Amino acid sequence: MLTVKMSVNGKPVSAELEDRTLLVQLLRENLRLTGTHIGCDTSQCGACVVHVNGVSVKSCTLLAVQADGAEVTTIEGLAKNGVLHPMQQAFMDNHGLQCGFCTPGMVMSALDIVKRNGSAVDEATVRKELEGNICRCTGYHNIVKSVQAGAKSMGG
Amino acid sequence: MAENGVGASVRRKEDNRFLIGKGNYTDDITIAGQTHAVFLRSPHAHATINSIDTIAASAAPGVVAIFTGDDLAADGIGPLICGVTVTSDDGQPHRAPVHPALAQGKVNYVGDHVAVVIAESLSQAKDAAELVEVDYGVLPAVTNTATAADEGQTQIHEVAPGNLCFNWPFGDKAAVEEVFTAAHKVSSLELINNRMVTNPMEPRAAIADYNAGTEEITLHLTTQNPHVHRLVLSAFNQLAPEHKLRVVGPDVGGGFGAKIFIYAEELVVGWACRKVNRPVKWTADRTEAFLSDAHGRDHVSTAEMAMDENGKFLALRVMTRANLGAYLSTFGTMVPSYLYAFLLAGQYSTPLIYSEVKAVFTNTAPVDASRGAGRPEATFLLERLVDVCAADMGLDPVEIRRRNFIPVEAFPYQTPVVQCYDSGDYHAALDKALVLANYGSFAARAEEAKSRGKRRGIGLSSYVEACGIAPSAAVGQLGGGVGLWESAQVRFNPTGNVQVFTGTHSHGQGHETTFAQLVTEQLGVPFGNIEVIHGDTAKTQFGMGTYGSRSLAVGGVAISKACEKLIAKGKKIAAHALEAAEGDIEFADGNFTVAGTDKAMSIEAVAFNAYVPHSYPEGLEPGFDENAFFDPLNFSFPAGTHICEVEVDPDTGEVEIIKYSAVDDFGKLINPMIVAGQVHGGIAHGVGQALLEGCRYDSEGQLITASYMDYAMPRADNLPSFDIDYAPTDPPDNPLGVKGCGEAGAIGAPPAVINAIVNALGVKHIDMPATPETVWRAAQSV
């Protein structure tokens, strides 16, 4: 057992964990932040993407202890005072989600895509960069639209 | 049109909770005191179980209990069932091997359930499962669809000689043969329909809780049909009496068919929570999902078309071998029979059709419905064959379709394969699709591509499907064990807001929005004051669930009928309150009005009056809450033409989809934004089948595509944005004028993609998935 401490969505957290505990397990089971999902066991699907120190990370592939001392942001940390983040709003406005299971990971990846590619990111880049997030519902058509629209509104 | 009513692309009610991480999926649920279940699965495709030693595992830290098939049998827990009977050509019902939830003496596929280990934590359960020692006697495995029924193959089940589940001929064999003998031309094609793993993104899960005080089991499940689960688990598996079993399908992360069925894990977890008197939770990891979710497709077929000198189709003959896996899944028998052969007419007026389906057992996971279910198999076969016919006759694929389409004036059209299409205008959809796809200028684009060393191809698929499942009498005649009506309850609260209870289940389709639009349109209640409730047998009356693109076409009509009842009752209440004759009351835009006067009463005021009936019509029941059941008159027949344009790199075999155009007839659209989303997702599913997804077992029955590393799901960079449009007709058999839209893309897309690749390469056929290797080999062959 070991103790990990980190900041999750701006709040300090501390937990006693088995050494083998994954970050996603800490989030879902210990902190009950169940918006981060587990869709596969090979780091392929991206349903578990969160931000660790501002970088998108597949939380199923990181031991919790590796995030010791880090600042972690999950889907629950995006909306402020009941107002959706522009990227969340873009997904709603563009029907970028259906069953909702891949959605948190998609939104978290989208934010990282915008951070690295700017608010005018083109369709081909979005498609290429979403390679690590799988959706079975939407055919990606409206996810790509959502990411571009969200990028635009984030850029002001 | 009411604000946010029928025809408006209203933003979805369900989105907010999903976007802020407040969805409530089964694995998100934690019950105090819960234990965790891990299933020990067979590593062998076919083996006897000589012994199971659980002594060491039982002593492992945290273990609460370990159960095997004997424990289930001792408690009288029944085997899993298949709910649809198909009569084989010997007059006997299909062969139905016993399907125990936990193996009894024998395992029949890799992933088959051997034991369940229940422990305080998931990792403890996993660790203990490693300690269970099973002595297997490995047997030869049968995995090949084409040869499973051949002589000399190992027989898997005692009750199924030759591994044959059924041999099901349909149609007039002799008449078809006669036409073939005399025909001007016969075109033929051998093809496979590749096995797929359905892969909703949320893996299956179940959490069961037993209340010893009420003797009630509550089972939260990844289900598309909570009441069907409850019925089967109760009536056939003896889990608990129906009134003592509550099944909840909370938020469900996609289904596409895979979550219709009653699975071993669900039954075992439901049973075990009472045995250990603690909540028991199980969640599949993705590998388990690949191993044990019901798979889809997996046909090997020969198709032949007899034509006259004008390329007119005279008769179709189809021979299919369909793989049902190791056991029959809940609706496994129905998919390659009624959902397949009855769609073989397609959009064409082919007068004679004969088909013969041999359904076989193999040592692979059970096969059942997967988005489209039987209809993609029929459509792929037919639309590929039609292109071969065109090539053989020297006709353009468009021209041969036009010559054979059922003309618009022929509707309602009785096909030779049971279905009677109620509406369609196939020429209209084709014409629109050709414009959308710039079909006329394709040759120039192909030339340009050639100058770059690439090969362009364009392919069509003109599909029709039967959904809106289904008229109960027809289901009964075909051997189905259920009725396929749908239920609804529309309840006003005294304060005037509305709760709509539906027997369908939404797992991505947006029912909470679409159904609220129906109600706001019909009753005039503001959209924001309407809540749609589904997925809990303790909340909603019996309902049949969601599959076969039925929710709007069947469930939506039930809601509409409940609204009609409210309006009829409201007229009585308003007449009394407004001191007018009931016959003089009109209802529109949420108000009851005395005809020709300005005397009016809102429906909310009527509702209040019904709950506070101080001055009320004599003899009328209080309350403003109506339910309705709707049994459809016919299936629903969406149709359309999809056109795919690809560019093939002959040096690498890579296929790029340059443009994908779809024109569909879904009748009236309630929420065009949601419908478009369904089309996009369906097309992507179909493109996945055509280009990427191939589920493979090796000759020993090991699943060699059991992760997303090995099984290629469509990703964003495999797909283009889609160009879609509609060519609606008005289906007379549906009271709302709607057709289903959830499966169309998965049905229409595979042949459009493959026809395009075949066109690019100038070959006769290419099997799915058309991976770069397959395409490269084909490119080298010409």
mmCIF file of C-alpha atoms in Angstrom, chain A residues 14-141:
data_model
loop_
_atom_site.group_PDB
_atom_site.id
_atom_site.type_symbol
_atom_site.label_atom_id
_atom_site.label_comp_id
_atom_site.label_asym_id
_atom_site.label_seq_id
_atom_site.Cartn_x
_atom_site.Cartn_y
_atom_site.Cartn_z
ATOM 1 C CA SER A 14 -5.009 11.899 -0.840
ATOM 2 C CA ALA A 15 -5.550 8.150 -0.947
ATOM 3 C CA GLU A 16 -4.112 4.920 0.422
ATOM 4 C CA LEU A 17 -3.803 2.555 -2.515
ATOM 5 C CA GLU A 18 -2.482 -0.806 -3.567
ATOM 6 C CA ASP A 19 0.686 -0.196 -5.555
ATOM 7 C CA ARG A 20 -0.888 -1.548 -8.736
ATOM 8 C CA THR A 21 -3.829 0.875 -8.675
ATOM 9 C CA LEU A 22 -4.318 2.698 -11.959
ATOM 10 C CA LEU A 23 -5.132 6.378 -12.114
ATOM 11 C CA VAL A 24 -8.516 5.589 -13.614
ATOM 12 C CA GLN A 25 -9.301 3.327 -10.654
ATOM 13 C CA LEU A 26 -8.381 6.052 -8.210
ATOM 14 C CA LEU A 27 -10.655 8.482 -10.039
ATOM 15 C CA ARG A 28 -13.609 6.147 -10.479
ATOM 16 C CA GLU A 29 -13.513 4.071 -7.327
ATOM 17 C CA ASN A 30 -11.857 6.144 -4.643
ATOM 18 C CA LEU A 31 -12.974 9.602 -5.745
ATOM 19 C CA ARG A 32 -16.246 8.443 -7.390
ATOM 20 C CA LEU A 33 -15.513 10.605 -10.430
ATOM 21 C CA THR A 34 -17.232 8.166 -12.782
ATOM 22 C CA GLY A 35 -17.284 10.477 -15.794
ATOM 23 C CA THR A 36 -13.934 8.982 -16.806
ATOM 24 C CA HIS A 37 -14.714 5.639 -18.437
ATOM 25 C CA ILE A 38 -12.941 2.381 -19.191
ATOM 26 C CA GLY A 39 -13.677 1.086 -22.675
ATOM 27 C CA CYS A 40 -10.770 -1.237 -23.360
ATOM 28 C CA ASP A 41 -7.712 -2.841 -21.839
ATOM 29 C CA THR A 42 -5.099 -1.979 -24.453
ATOM 30 C CA SER A 43 -4.950 1.837 -24.344
ATOM 31 C CA GLN A 44 -6.763 2.071 -27.653
ATOM 32 C CA CYS A 45 -10.207 3.537 -27.078
ATOM 33 C CA GLY A 46 -9.533 6.775 -25.218
ATOM 34 C CA ALA A 47 -12.674 6.704 -23.046
ATOM 35 C CA CYS A 48 -10.399 7.262 -20.043
ATOM 36 C CA VAL A 49 -8.556 10.374 -21.226
ATOM 37 C CA VAL A 50 -7.892 12.974 -18.523
ATOM 38 C CA HIS A 51 -5.366 15.792 -18.269
ATOM 39 C CA VAL A 52 -2.312 15.339 -16.086
ATOM 40 C CA ASN A 53 -0.416 18.592 -15.681
ATOM 41 C CA GLY A 54 -2.257 19.915 -18.708
ATOM 42 C CA VAL A 55 -1.425 17.024 -21.032
ATOM 43 C CA SER A 56 -3.989 14.472 -22.193
ATOM 44 C CA VAL A 57 -3.248 11.042 -20.795
ATOM 45 C CA LYS A 58 -4.999 7.675 -20.941
ATOM 46 C CA SER A 59 -5.686 7.169 -17.273
ATOM 47 C CA CYS A 60 -6.018 3.389 -17.733
ATOM 48 C CA THR A 61 -2.346 3.243 -18.619
ATOM 49 C CA LEU A 62 -0.916 5.295 -15.785
ATOM 50 C CA LEU A 63 -0.394 4.027 -12.267
ATOM 51 C CA ALA A 64 -1.966 6.349 -9.758
ATOM 52 C CA VAL A 65 1.385 6.736 -8.101
ATOM 53 C CA GLN A 66 2.835 8.085 -11.356
ATOM 54 C CA ALA A 67 0.463 11.023 -10.984
ATOM 55 C CA ASP A 68 1.606 11.686 -7.426
ATOM 56 C CA GLY A 69 1.884 15.429 -6.954
ATOM 57 C CA ALA A 70 0.272 16.187 -10.306
ATOM 58 C CA GLU A 71 -2.635 18.385 -11.237
ATOM 59 C CA VAL A 72 -5.312 16.204 -12.749
ATOM 60 C CA THR A 73 -8.359 17.474 -14.616
ATOM 61 C CA THR A 74 -11.283 15.204 -15.478
ATOM 62 C CA ILE A 75 -14.488 15.813 -17.424
ATOM 63 C CA GLU A 76 -16.124 16.809 -14.125
ATOM 64 C CA GLY A 77 -13.695 19.715 -13.824
ATOM 65 C CA LEU A 78 -14.564 21.524 -17.043
ATOM 66 C CA ALA A 79 -17.926 23.202 -16.490
ATOM 67 C CA LYS A 80 -17.751 26.201 -14.179
ATOM 68 C CA ASN A 81 -20.704 27.371 -12.091
ATOM 69 C CA GLY A 82 -23.107 25.311 -14.139
ATOM 70 C CA VAL A 83 -21.887 26.753 -17.440
ATOM 71 C CA LEU A 84 -20.507 24.272 -19.924
ATOM 72 C CA HIS A 85 -16.984 24.713 -21.227
ATOM 73 C CA PRO A 86 -17.087 25.942 -24.849
ATOM 74 C CA MET A 87 -15.928 22.505 -26.015
ATOM 75 C CA GLN A 88 -18.718 20.762 -24.087
ATOM 76 C CA GLN A 89 -21.182 23.262 -25.519
ATOM 77 C CA ALA A 90 -19.873 22.595 -29.026
ATOM 78 C CA PHE A 91 -20.477 18.867 -28.603
ATOM 79 C CA MET A 92 -24.053 19.592 -27.539
ATOM 80 C CA ASP A 93 -24.691 22.076 -30.336
ATOM 81 C CA ASN A 94 -23.280 19.808 -33.033
ATOM 82 C CA HIS A 95 -24.742 16.496 -31.811
ATOM 83 C CA GLY A 96 -21.227 15.251 -31.178
ATOM 84 C CA LEU A 97 -22.407 12.524 -28.844
ATOM 85 C CA GLN A 98 -24.970 9.752 -28.820
ATOM 86 C CA CYS A 99 -24.602 7.139 -26.074
ATOM 87 C CA GLY A 100 -22.183 9.399 -24.215
ATOM 88 C CA PHE A 101 -19.711 6.709 -23.228
ATOM 89 C CA CYS A 102 -16.748 7.883 -25.309
ATOM 90 C CA THR A 103 -17.719 11.525 -24.845
ATOM 91 C CA PRO A 104 -15.664 12.493 -21.779
ATOM 92 C CA GLY A 105 -12.526 11.125 -23.405
ATOM 93 C CA MET A 106 -13.384 12.815 -26.692
ATOM 94 C CA VAL A 107 -13.839 16.188 -25.006
ATOM 95 C CA MET A 108 -10.617 15.872 -23.019
ATOM 96 C CA SER A 109 -8.693 14.856 -26.152
ATOM 97 C CA ALA A 110 -10.330 17.670 -28.101
ATOM 98 C CA LEU A 111 -9.009 20.226 -25.624
ATOM 99 C CA ASP A 112 -5.509 18.875 -26.045
ATOM 100 C CA ILE A 113 -5.890 18.980 -29.835
ATOM 101 C CA VAL A 114 -6.894 22.636 -29.686
ATOM 102 C CA LYS A 115 -4.070 23.445 -27.313
ATOM 103 C CA ARG A 116 -1.520 22.033 -29.721
ATOM 104 C CA ASN A 117 -3.095 23.021 -33.031
ATOM 105 C CA GLY A 118 -4.902 26.271 -32.346
ATOM 106 C CA SER A 119 -8.447 27.429 -32.815
ATOM 107 C CA ALA A 120 -8.421 27.125 -36.611
ATOM 108 C CA VAL A 121 -7.481 23.427 -36.587
ATOM 109 C CA ASP A 122 -8.575 21.815 -39.875
ATOM 110 C CA GLU A 123 -10.689 18.703 -40.382
ATOM 111 C CA ALA A 124 -7.849 16.465 -41.517
ATOM 112 C CA THR A 125 -5.796 17.331 -38.440
ATOM 113 C CA VAL A 126 -8.725 16.718 -36.108
ATOM 114 C CA ARG A 127 -9.371 13.337 -37.704
ATOM 115 C CA LYS A 128 -5.733 12.329 -37.473
ATOM 116 C CA GLU A 129 -5.423 13.495 -33.877
ATOM 117 C CA LEU A 130 -8.591 11.679 -32.788
ATOM 118 C CA GLU A 131 -6.997 8.396 -33.812
ATOM 119 C CA GLY A 132 -6.696 7.405 -30.158
ATOM 120 C CA ASN A 133 -10.380 7.840 -29.352
ATOM 121 C CA ILE A 134 -12.917 5.322 -30.609
ATOM 122 C CA CYS A 135 -16.619 6.058 -31.005
ATOM 123 C CA ARG A 136 -19.106 3.470 -32.271
ATOM 124 C CA CYS A 137 -22.154 5.741 -32.452
ATOM 125 C CA THR A 138 -21.463 8.887 -34.411
ATOM 126 C CA GLY A 139 -19.248 7.878 -37.331
ATOM 127 C CA TYR A 140 -17.115 10.819 -36.071
ATOM 128 C CA HIS A 141 -18.827 13.214 -38.512
#
